[in-house]
Amino acid sequence: MPEGDTVWQAARRLHAALAGRVLTRADLRVPRFATADLTGRAVLDVTPRGKHLLTRIDGGLTLHSHLRMDGAWRVYPTGQRPHGGPEHQIRAVLGNEEQTAYGYRLPVLELLRTAEEARVVGHLGPDLLGPDWDPEEAARRLLSDPSRTLGEALLDQRNLAGIGNVYKSELAFLAAVSPWLPVGELAPDVPPRLVATAHRLLEANKDHPDRRTTTTRRPGTPLHVYGRKGRPCLRCGTAVRKAELGERVTYWCPGCQRGPAGDSTDPRPPRN
């Protein structure tokens, strides 16, 4: 599932291509909105909200989309054949005289009144890349259920919006605590450090397609633990492990991160 910085980049591309221009083509390929005619209306802006995309259109309308696991928006010069996937995977087309955006494999696509946006994003916590970012509120929400594991609490978009599976594992590592540790057992200084680090990392990566959480420049080491099962920890040399936490995989270093461990899978390096 895309992280908040990836969604922010998608919003920026869509905004650059569509905002301030009149739609000459608009095709929503979902039954509920298939007859909606948006042509002749101007796109006002494209705004990310956590992992949600809000395309606001003249006349008080918003096209709400969510990428989830493998959705994507691709932008091409108008008239150029799109190549983001098979034609049948296209769920939305928004085009003007210069650029056309194609929404591929979008699991969530709905047209609503802009005044009703809270219905789809009002439940979200402070947005790590949004103007409403509030670190104190994010830390408070993170601790709202003391028995919940840190990994689960970080992924809950009602606590803070924008963290996905990669940042979940990386943040737990940087805080030196197990993702299975209940948040109620975190030392008092850890939650504010966690949310501050999350904000810093997403801000640092939102302008770069290649995500990095480490400071080392050695080849193949952009991340501390995520995707590094069986490889030596960059800090202590212990083999990084991988296990399930809820419905998501989790990576952690048993040498650096204190607290309970999950039932890890085989820590040997994967075959390339």
PDB file of C-alpha atoms in Angstrom:
ATOM      1  CA  MET A   1       0.000   0.000   0.000  1.00  0.00           C
ATOM      2  CA  PRO A   2       1.451   3.410  -0.935  1.00  0.00           C
ATOM      3  CA  GLU A   3       2.840   5.577   1.821  1.00  0.00           C
ATOM      4  CA  GLY A   4       1.780   9.168   2.360  1.00  0.00           C
ATOM      5  CA  ASP A   5       4.776  10.558   0.478  1.00  0.00           C
ATOM      6  CA  THR A   6       3.897   8.467  -2.598  1.00  0.00           C
ATOM      7  CA  VAL A   7       0.312   9.755  -2.546  1.00  0.00           C
ATOM      8  CA  TRP A   8       1.610  13.310  -2.117  1.00  0.00           C
ATOM      9  CA  GLN A   9       3.729  12.870  -5.255  1.00  0.00           C
ATOM     10  CA  ALA A  10       0.741  11.508  -7.182  1.00  0.00           C
ATOM     11  CA  ALA A  11      -1.334  14.520  -6.114  1.00  0.00           C
ATOM     12  CA  ARG A  12       1.390  16.900  -7.244  1.00  0.00           C
ATOM     13  CA  ARG A  13       1.565  15.270 -10.697  1.00  0.00           C
ATOM     14  CA  LEU A  14      -2.198  15.362 -11.096  1.00  0.00           C
ATOM     15  CA  HIS A  15      -2.400  18.961  -9.904  1.00  0.00           C
ATOM     16  CA  ALA A  16       0.269  20.058 -12.366  1.00  0.00           C
ATOM     17  CA  ALA A  17      -1.524  18.324 -15.227  1.00  0.00           C
ATOM     18  CA  LEU A  18      -5.136  19.200 -14.446  1.00  0.00           C
ATOM     19  CA  ALA A  19      -5.540  22.175 -12.105  1.00  0.00           C
ATOM     20  CA  GLY A  20      -6.716  25.393 -13.724  1.00  0.00           C
ATOM     21  CA  ARG A  21      -7.731  23.649 -16.957  1.00  0.00           C
ATOM     22  CA  VAL A  22     -11.140  22.718 -18.332  1.00  0.00           C
ATOM     23  CA  LEU A  23     -11.911  19.033 -18.741  1.00  0.00           C
ATOM     24  CA  THR A  24     -12.425  18.040 -22.354  1.00  0.00           C
ATOM     25  CA  ARG A  25     -12.688  14.369 -21.421  1.00  0.00           C
ATOM     26  CA  ALA A  26     -14.029  12.759 -18.266  1.00  0.00           C
ATOM     27  CA  ASP A  27     -14.847   9.085 -18.028  1.00  0.00           C
ATOM     28  CA  LEU A  28     -15.612   7.373 -14.708  1.00  0.00           C
ATOM     29  CA  ARG A  29     -15.719   3.647 -15.331  1.00  0.00           C
ATOM     30  CA  VAL A  30     -17.595   2.545 -12.259  1.00  0.00           C
ATOM     31  CA  PRO A  31     -21.290   1.733 -12.528  1.00  0.00           C
ATOM     32  CA  ARG A  32     -22.494   4.213  -9.947  1.00  0.00           C
ATOM     33  CA  PHE A  33     -20.911   7.226 -11.659  1.00  0.00           C
ATOM     34  CA  ALA A  34     -20.638   6.059 -15.261  1.00  0.00           C
ATOM     35  CA  THR A  35     -23.197   8.624 -16.463  1.00  0.00           C
ATOM     36  CA  ALA A  36     -21.647  11.594 -14.653  1.00  0.00           C
ATOM     37  CA  ASP A  37     -20.619  14.302 -17.141  1.00  0.00           C
ATOM     38  CA  LEU A  38     -17.740  16.458 -15.926  1.00  0.00           C
ATOM     39  CA  THR A  39     -16.658  17.826 -19.294  1.00  0.00           C
ATOM     40  CA  GLY A  40     -16.651  21.600 -19.514  1.00  0.00           C
ATOM     41  CA  ARG A  41     -15.801  21.955 -15.830  1.00  0.00           C
ATOM     42  CA  ALA A  42     -12.433  23.191 -14.587  1.00  0.00           C
ATOM     43  CA  VAL A  43     -10.318  21.218 -12.141  1.00  0.00           C
ATOM     44  CA  LEU A  44      -9.605  23.499  -9.195  1.00  0.00           C
ATOM     45  CA  ASP A  45      -6.971  21.494  -7.356  1.00  0.00           C
ATOM     46  CA  VAL A  46      -5.803  18.007  -6.437  1.00  0.00           C
ATOM     47  CA  THR A  47      -5.170  17.614  -2.730  1.00  0.00           C
ATOM     48  CA  PRO A  48      -3.757  14.635  -0.832  1.00  0.00           C
ATOM     49  CA  ARG A  49      -5.244  13.758   2.537  1.00  0.00           C
ATOM     50  CA  GLY A  50      -3.239  10.998   4.134  1.00  0.00           C
ATOM     51  CA  LYS A  51      -3.509   8.214   1.551  1.00  0.00           C
ATOM     52  CA  HIS A  52      -6.590   9.702  -0.112  1.00  0.00           C
ATOM     53  CA  LEU A  53      -6.682  11.878  -3.236  1.00  0.00           C
ATOM     54  CA  LEU A  54      -9.268  14.646  -3.571  1.00  0.00           C
ATOM     55  CA  THR A  55      -9.674  16.110  -7.061  1.00  0.00           C
ATOM     56  CA  ARG A  56     -11.850  19.188  -6.661  1.00  0.00           C
ATOM     57  CA  ILE A  57     -13.858  20.252  -9.681  1.00  0.00           C
ATOM     58  CA  ASP A  58     -15.766  23.424 -10.516  1.00  0.00           C
ATOM     59  CA  GLY A  59     -19.366  23.284  -9.382  1.00  0.00           C
ATOM     60  CA  GLY A  60     -18.693  22.000  -5.886  1.00  0.00           C
ATOM     61  CA  LEU A  61     -17.707  18.451  -6.825  1.00  0.00           C
ATOM     62  CA  THR A  62     -14.855  16.251  -5.596  1.00  0.00           C
ATOM     63  CA  LEU A  63     -13.573  13.046  -7.166  1.00  0.00           C
ATOM     64  CA  HIS A  64     -12.296  10.913  -4.298  1.00  0.00           C
ATOM     65  CA  SER A  65      -9.842   8.106  -5.017  1.00  0.00           C
ATOM     66  CA  HIS A  66      -7.672   5.779  -2.972  1.00  0.00           C
ATOM     67  CA  LEU A  67      -4.824   3.699  -4.385  1.00  0.00           C
ATOM     68  CA  ARG A  68      -4.730   0.971  -1.712  1.00  0.00           C
ATOM     69  CA  MET A  69      -2.409  -1.873  -2.767  1.00  0.00           C
ATOM     70  CA  ASP A  70      -1.832  -1.421  -6.506  1.00  0.00           C
ATOM     71  CA  GLY A  71      -3.858   1.527  -7.775  1.00  0.00           C
ATOM     72  CA  ALA A  72      -2.079   4.276  -9.722  1.00  0.00           C
ATOM     73  CA  TRP A  73      -2.692   7.503 -11.597  1.00  0.00           C
ATOM     74  CA  ARG A  74      -0.653   8.003 -14.786  1.00  0.00           C
ATOM     75  CA  VAL A  75      -0.422  11.231 -16.771  1.00  0.00           C
ATOM     76  CA  TYR A  76       0.283  11.391 -20.515  1.00  0.00           C
ATOM     77  CA  PRO A  77       0.170  14.116 -23.159  1.00  0.00           C
ATOM     78  CA  THR A  78      -3.318  14.217 -24.596  1.00  0.00           C
ATOM     79  CA  GLY A  79      -3.459  12.029 -27.671  1.00  0.00           C
ATOM     80  CA  GLN A  80      -0.672   9.722 -26.546  1.00  0.00           C
ATOM     81  CA  ARG A  81      -1.596   6.091 -25.957  1.00  0.00           C
ATOM     82  CA  PRO A  82      -1.464   5.264 -22.216  1.00  0.00           C
ATOM     83  CA  HIS A  83       0.647   2.326 -21.123  1.00  0.00           C
ATOM     84  CA  GLY A  84       0.028   1.983 -17.396  1.00  0.00           C
ATOM     85  CA  GLY A  85      -1.694  -1.366 -17.818  1.00  0.00           C
ATOM     86  CA  PRO A  86      -4.390  -3.111 -19.843  1.00  0.00           C
ATOM     87  CA  GLU A  87      -7.288  -0.964 -21.031  1.00  0.00           C
ATOM     88  CA  HIS A  88      -9.769  -2.858 -18.838  1.00  0.00           C
ATOM     89  CA  GLN A  89      -7.863  -1.765 -15.706  1.00  0.00           C
ATOM     90  CA  ILE A  90      -8.585   1.919 -16.321  1.00  0.00           C
ATOM     91  CA  ARG A  91     -11.219   3.156 -13.882  1.00  0.00           C
ATOM     92  CA  ALA A  92     -11.086   6.886 -14.587  1.00  0.00           C
ATOM     93  CA  VAL A  93      -9.970   9.271 -17.321  1.00  0.00           C
ATOM     94  CA  LEU A  94      -9.630  13.030 -16.777  1.00  0.00           C
ATOM     95  CA  GLY A  95      -8.232  15.031 -19.658  1.00  0.00           C
ATOM     96  CA  ASN A  96      -7.802  18.525 -21.028  1.00  0.00           C
ATOM     97  CA  GLU A  97      -6.300  19.814 -24.257  1.00  0.00           C
ATOM     98  CA  GLU A  98      -2.748  19.260 -23.016  1.00  0.00           C
ATOM     99  CA  GLN A  99      -2.666  16.400 -20.484  1.00  0.00           C
ATOM    100  CA  THR A 100      -4.760  13.331 -19.683  1.00  0.00           C
ATOM    101  CA  ALA A 101      -4.736  11.394 -16.418  1.00  0.00           C
ATOM    102  CA  TYR A 102      -5.662   7.711 -16.279  1.00  0.00           C
ATOM    103  CA  GLY A 103      -6.578   6.005 -13.025  1.00  0.00           C
ATOM    104  CA  TYR A 104      -5.565   2.335 -13.072  1.00  0.00           C
ATOM    105  CA  ARG A 105      -6.900  -0.377 -10.757  1.00  0.00           C
ATOM    106  CA  LEU A 106      -8.496   2.169  -8.419  1.00  0.00           C
ATOM    107  CA  PRO A 107     -10.375   0.241  -5.711  1.00  0.00           C
ATOM    108  CA  VAL A 108     -12.032   3.419  -4.418  1.00  0.00           C
ATOM    109  CA  LEU A 109     -13.494   5.966  -6.821  1.00  0.00           C
ATOM    110  CA  GLU A 110     -16.475   8.130  -5.987  1.00  0.00           C
ATOM    111  CA  LEU A 111     -17.923  11.493  -6.905  1.00  0.00           C
ATOM    112  CA  LEU A 112     -19.308  13.584  -4.063  1.00  0.00           C
ATOM    113  CA  ARG A 113     -20.067  17.140  -3.118  1.00  0.00           C
ATOM    114  CA  THR A 114     -16.972  19.010  -1.955  1.00  0.00           C
ATOM    115  CA  ALA A 115     -18.925  20.125   1.105  1.00  0.00           C
ATOM    116  CA  GLU A 116     -19.246  16.442   2.048  1.00  0.00           C
ATOM    117  CA  GLU A 117     -15.540  15.522   1.926  1.00  0.00           C
ATOM    118  CA  ALA A 118     -15.547  14.918   5.669  1.00  0.00           C
ATOM    119  CA  ARG A 119     -17.647  11.834   5.003  1.00  0.00           C
ATOM    120  CA  VAL A 120     -14.631  10.119   3.401  1.00  0.00           C
ATOM    121  CA  VAL A 121     -11.646  11.740   5.140  1.00  0.00           C
ATOM    122  CA  GLY A 122     -13.073  13.222   8.328  1.00  0.00           C
ATOM    123  CA  HIS A 123     -12.049  10.180  10.370  1.00  0.00           C
ATOM    124  CA  LEU A 124      -8.355  10.642   9.628  1.00  0.00           C
ATOM    125  CA  GLY A 125      -5.866  11.780  12.213  1.00  0.00           C
ATOM    126  CA  PRO A 126      -3.387  14.635  11.704  1.00  0.00           C
ATOM    127  CA  ASP A 127      -1.930  14.483   8.201  1.00  0.00           C
ATOM    128  CA  LEU A 128       1.860  14.086   8.258  1.00  0.00           C
ATOM    129  CA  LEU A 129       2.153  16.122   5.043  1.00  0.00           C
ATOM    130  CA  GLY A 130      -0.877  18.345   5.486  1.00  0.00           C
ATOM    131  CA  PRO A 131      -1.487  21.837   6.832  1.00  0.00           C
ATOM    132  CA  ASP A 132      -3.321  20.328   9.809  1.00  0.00           C
ATOM    133  CA  TRP A 133      -0.250  18.482  11.115  1.00  0.00           C
ATOM    134  CA  ASP A 134      -0.409  18.494  14.920  1.00  0.00           C
ATOM    135  CA  PRO A 135       2.318  16.409  16.611  1.00  0.00           C
ATOM    136  CA  GLU A 136       0.763  16.652  20.075  1.00  0.00           C
ATOM    137  CA  GLU A 137      -2.596  15.382  18.823  1.00  0.00           C
ATOM    138  CA  ALA A 138      -0.897  12.629  16.806  1.00  0.00           C
ATOM    139  CA  ALA A 139       0.984  11.426  19.892  1.00  0.00           C
ATOM    140  CA  ARG A 140      -2.196  11.534  21.968  1.00  0.00           C
ATOM    141  CA  ARG A 141      -4.073   9.423  19.417  1.00  0.00           C
ATOM    142  CA  LEU A 142      -1.194   6.986  19.117  1.00  0.00           C
ATOM    143  CA  LEU A 143      -1.503   6.259  22.851  1.00  0.00           C
ATOM    144  CA  SER A 144      -5.322   6.165  22.932  1.00  0.00           C
ATOM    145  CA  ASP A 145      -5.410   2.353  23.217  1.00  0.00           C
ATOM    146  CA  PRO A 146      -2.559   1.368  25.580  1.00  0.00           C
ATOM    147  CA  SER A 147      -2.909  -2.359  24.848  1.00  0.00           C
ATOM    148  CA  ARG A 148      -2.492  -1.991  21.111  1.00  0.00           C
ATOM    149  CA  THR A 149       0.836  -2.902  19.526  1.00  0.00           C
ATOM    150  CA  LEU A 150       2.978  -0.079  18.213  1.00  0.00           C
ATOM    151  CA  GLY A 151       2.871  -1.467  14.681  1.00  0.00           C
ATOM    152  CA  GLU A 152      -0.923  -1.570  14.614  1.00  0.00           C
ATOM    153  CA  ALA A 153      -1.213   1.900  16.137  1.00  0.00           C
ATOM    154  CA  LEU A 154       1.155   3.404  13.570  1.00  0.00           C
ATOM    155  CA  LEU A 155      -0.814   1.918  10.672  1.00  0.00           C
ATOM    156  CA  ASP A 156      -4.157   3.192  11.967  1.00  0.00           C
ATOM    157  CA  GLN A 157      -4.885   6.259   9.849  1.00  0.00           C
ATOM    158  CA  ARG A 158      -7.186   7.569  12.586  1.00  0.00           C
ATOM    159  CA  ASN A 159      -4.087   8.194  14.698  1.00  0.00           C
ATOM    160  CA  LEU A 160      -1.873   9.894  12.137  1.00  0.00           C
ATOM    161  CA  ALA A 161      -2.466   9.835   8.406  1.00  0.00           C
ATOM    162  CA  GLY A 162       0.178   8.781   5.924  1.00  0.00           C
ATOM    163  CA  ILE A 163       2.122   5.892   7.475  1.00  0.00           C
ATOM    164  CA  GLY A 164       2.230   2.614   5.567  1.00  0.00           C
ATOM    165  CA  ASN A 165       4.020  -0.648   6.069  1.00  0.00           C
ATOM    166  CA  VAL A 166       7.478   0.629   5.152  1.00  0.00           C
ATOM    167  CA  TYR A 167       7.457   3.541   7.565  1.00  0.00           C
ATOM    168  CA  LYS A 168       5.855   1.402  10.277  1.00  0.00           C
ATOM    169  CA  SER A 169       8.878  -0.916  10.317  1.00  0.00           C
ATOM    170  CA  GLU A 170      11.412   1.879   9.921  1.00  0.00           C
ATOM    171  CA  LEU A 171       9.923   4.035  12.677  1.00  0.00           C
ATOM    172  CA  ALA A 172       9.880   1.171  15.167  1.00  0.00           C
ATOM    173  CA  PHE A 173      13.526   0.505  14.368  1.00  0.00           C
ATOM    174  CA  LEU A 174      14.513   4.155  14.748  1.00  0.00           C
ATOM    175  CA  ALA A 175      12.722   4.250  18.099  1.00  0.00           C
ATOM    176  CA  ALA A 176      14.632   1.078  19.132  1.00  0.00           C
ATOM    177  CA  VAL A 177      11.430  -0.711  20.185  1.00  0.00           C
ATOM    178  CA  SER A 178       9.665  -3.811  18.917  1.00  0.00           C
ATOM    179  CA  PRO A 179       6.602  -3.226  16.713  1.00  0.00           C
ATOM    180  CA  TRP A 180       4.854  -5.803  18.969  1.00  0.00           C
ATOM    181  CA  LEU A 181       5.353  -3.687  22.096  1.00  0.00           C
ATOM    182  CA  PRO A 182       2.042  -2.307  23.451  1.00  0.00           C
ATOM    183  CA  VAL A 183       2.044   1.474  23.118  1.00  0.00           C
ATOM    184  CA  GLY A 184       1.179   1.764  26.805  1.00  0.00           C
ATOM    185  CA  GLU A 185       4.625   0.372  27.593  1.00  0.00           C
ATOM    186  CA  LEU A 186       6.526   2.965  25.597  1.00  0.00           C
ATOM    187  CA  ALA A 187       8.796   5.270  27.571  1.00  0.00           C
ATOM    188  CA  PRO A 188       7.266   8.777  27.874  1.00  0.00           C
ATOM    189  CA  ASP A 189       9.762  10.332  25.486  1.00  0.00           C
ATOM    190  CA  VAL A 190       9.182   7.790  22.690  1.00  0.00           C
ATOM    191  CA  PRO A 191       5.758   8.829  21.269  1.00  0.00           C
ATOM    192  CA  PRO A 192       6.718  12.481  20.632  1.00  0.00           C
ATOM    193  CA  ARG A 193      10.005  11.336  19.089  1.00  0.00           C
ATOM    194  CA  LEU A 194       8.155   8.829  16.900  1.00  0.00           C
ATOM    195  CA  VAL A 195       5.708  11.336  15.454  1.00  0.00           C
ATOM    196  CA  ALA A 196       8.460  13.928  14.968  1.00  0.00           C
ATOM    197  CA  THR A 197      10.585  11.360  13.121  1.00  0.00           C
ATOM    198  CA  ALA A 198       7.621  10.287  10.996  1.00  0.00           C
ATOM    199  CA  HIS A 199       6.993  13.885   9.977  1.00  0.00           C
ATOM    200  CA  ARG A 200      10.672  14.491   9.214  1.00  0.00           C
ATOM    201  CA  LEU A 201      11.018  11.363   7.080  1.00  0.00           C
ATOM    202  CA  LEU A 202       7.892  11.940   4.992  1.00  0.00           C
ATOM    203  CA  GLU A 203       8.818  15.580   4.464  1.00  0.00           C
ATOM    204  CA  ALA A 204      12.327  14.561   3.389  1.00  0.00           C
ATOM    205  CA  ASN A 205      11.034  11.927   0.954  1.00  0.00           C
ATOM    206  CA  LYS A 206       8.020  13.645  -0.583  1.00  0.00           C
ATOM    207  CA  ASP A 207      10.147  15.225  -3.310  1.00  0.00           C
ATOM    208  CA  HIS A 208      12.138  12.075  -4.082  1.00  0.00           C
ATOM    209  CA  PRO A 209      10.870   8.928  -5.833  1.00  0.00           C
ATOM    210  CA  ASP A 210      13.522   6.779  -4.135  1.00  0.00           C
ATOM    211  CA  ARG A 211      12.601   6.612  -0.456  1.00  0.00           C
ATOM    212  CA  ARG A 212      15.433   6.752   2.082  1.00  0.00           C
ATOM    213  CA  THR A 213      15.420   6.534   5.864  1.00  0.00           C
ATOM    214  CA  THR A 214      19.142   5.903   6.426  1.00  0.00           C
ATOM    215  CA  THR A 215      22.027   8.337   6.322  1.00  0.00           C
ATOM    216  CA  THR A 216      24.511   5.842   4.914  1.00  0.00           C
ATOM    217  CA  ARG A 217      25.248   6.093   1.203  1.00  0.00           C
ATOM    218  CA  ARG A 218      26.373   2.516   0.744  1.00  0.00           C
ATOM    219  CA  PRO A 219      24.675   0.934  -2.293  1.00  0.00           C
ATOM    220  CA  GLY A 220      21.515  -1.001  -1.494  1.00  0.00           C
ATOM    221  CA  THR A 221      20.989   0.487   1.967  1.00  0.00           C
ATOM    222  CA  PRO A 222      18.227   3.110   1.660  1.00  0.00           C
ATOM    223  CA  LEU A 223      16.202   1.479   4.469  1.00  0.00           C
ATOM    224  CA  HIS A 224      17.211   0.125   7.877  1.00  0.00           C
ATOM    225  CA  VAL A 225      15.086  -3.021   8.082  1.00  0.00           C
ATOM    226  CA  TYR A 226      12.206  -3.083   5.597  1.00  0.00           C
ATOM    227  CA  GLY A 227      12.820  -5.662   2.880  1.00  0.00           C
ATOM    228  CA  ARG A 228      16.124  -6.733   4.446  1.00  0.00           C
ATOM    229  CA  LYS A 229      15.167 -10.130   5.920  1.00  0.00           C
ATOM    230  CA  GLY A 230      18.268 -12.155   6.788  1.00  0.00           C
ATOM    231  CA  ARG A 231      20.673  -9.328   6.003  1.00  0.00           C
ATOM    232  CA  PRO A 232      22.833  -7.849   8.772  1.00  0.00           C
ATOM    233  CA  CYS A 233      21.435  -4.895  10.679  1.00  0.00           C
ATOM    234  CA  LEU A 234      23.223  -1.725   9.611  1.00  0.00           C
ATOM    235  CA  ARG A 235      23.802  -0.849  13.268  1.00  0.00           C
ATOM    236  CA  CYS A 236      24.549  -4.068  15.161  1.00  0.00           C
ATOM    237  CA  GLY A 237      24.994  -6.756  12.499  1.00  0.00           C
ATOM    238  CA  THR A 238      22.190  -9.018  13.786  1.00  0.00           C
ATOM    239  CA  ALA A 239      20.136 -10.668  11.049  1.00  0.00           C
ATOM    240  CA  VAL A 240      16.995  -8.675  10.289  1.00  0.00           C
ATOM    241  CA  ARG A 241      13.833 -10.724  10.762  1.00  0.00           C
ATOM    242  CA  LYS A 242      10.428 -10.746   9.129  1.00  0.00           C
ATOM    243  CA  ALA A 243       7.069 -11.776  10.596  1.00  0.00           C
ATOM    244  CA  GLU A 244       3.358 -11.105  10.354  1.00  0.00           C
ATOM    245  CA  LEU A 245       1.799  -8.365  12.450  1.00  0.00           C
ATOM    246  CA  GLY A 246      -1.919  -8.439  11.839  1.00  0.00           C
ATOM    247  CA  GLU A 247      -2.335  -8.759   8.084  1.00  0.00           C
ATOM    248  CA  ARG A 248       0.970  -7.059   7.226  1.00  0.00           C
ATOM    249  CA  VAL A 249       4.559  -8.211   7.152  1.00  0.00           C
ATOM    250  CA  THR A 250       6.901  -6.548   9.605  1.00  0.00           C
ATOM    251  CA  TYR A 251      10.680  -6.286   9.614  1.00  0.00           C
ATOM    252  CA  TRP A 252      12.722  -5.693  12.736  1.00  0.00           C
ATOM    253  CA  CYS A 253      16.135  -6.175  14.297  1.00  0.00           C
ATOM    254  CA  PRO A 254      16.029  -8.304  17.458  1.00  0.00           C
ATOM    255  CA  GLY A 255      19.404  -6.902  18.471  1.00  0.00           C
ATOM    256  CA  CYS A 256      18.440  -3.222  18.380  1.00  0.00           C
ATOM    257  CA  GLN A 257      14.742  -3.219  19.208  1.00  0.00           C
ATOM    258  CA  ARG A 258      13.623  -4.025  22.745  1.00  0.00           C
ATOM    259  CA  GLY A 259      10.339  -5.718  23.512  1.00  0.00           C
ATOM    260  CA  PRO A 260       8.425  -8.802  22.370  1.00  0.00           C
ATOM    261  CA  ALA A 261       9.264 -10.487  19.089  1.00  0.00           C
ATOM    262  CA  GLY A 262       6.835 -11.857  16.551  1.00  0.00           C
ATOM    263  CA  ASP A 263       6.885 -15.380  15.228  1.00  0.00           C
ATOM    264  CA  SER A 264       9.544 -14.724  12.647  1.00  0.00           C
ATOM    265  CA  THR A 265       9.860 -16.445   9.359  1.00  0.00           C
ATOM    266  CA  ASP A 266      13.107 -17.931   8.085  1.00  0.00           C
ATOM    267  CA  PRO A 267      15.749 -15.185   8.600  1.00  0.00           C
ATOM    268  CA  ARG A 268      18.015 -16.476   5.837  1.00  0.00           C
ATOM    269  CA  PRO A 269      18.604 -14.075   2.931  1.00  0.00           C
ATOM    270  CA  PRO A 270      16.062 -14.412   0.106  1.00  0.00           C
ATOM    271  CA  ARG A 271      17.164 -15.727  -3.251  1.00  0.00           C
ATOM    272  CA  ASN A 272      17.512 -13.092  -5.931  1.00  0.00           C
TER     273      ASN A 272
END
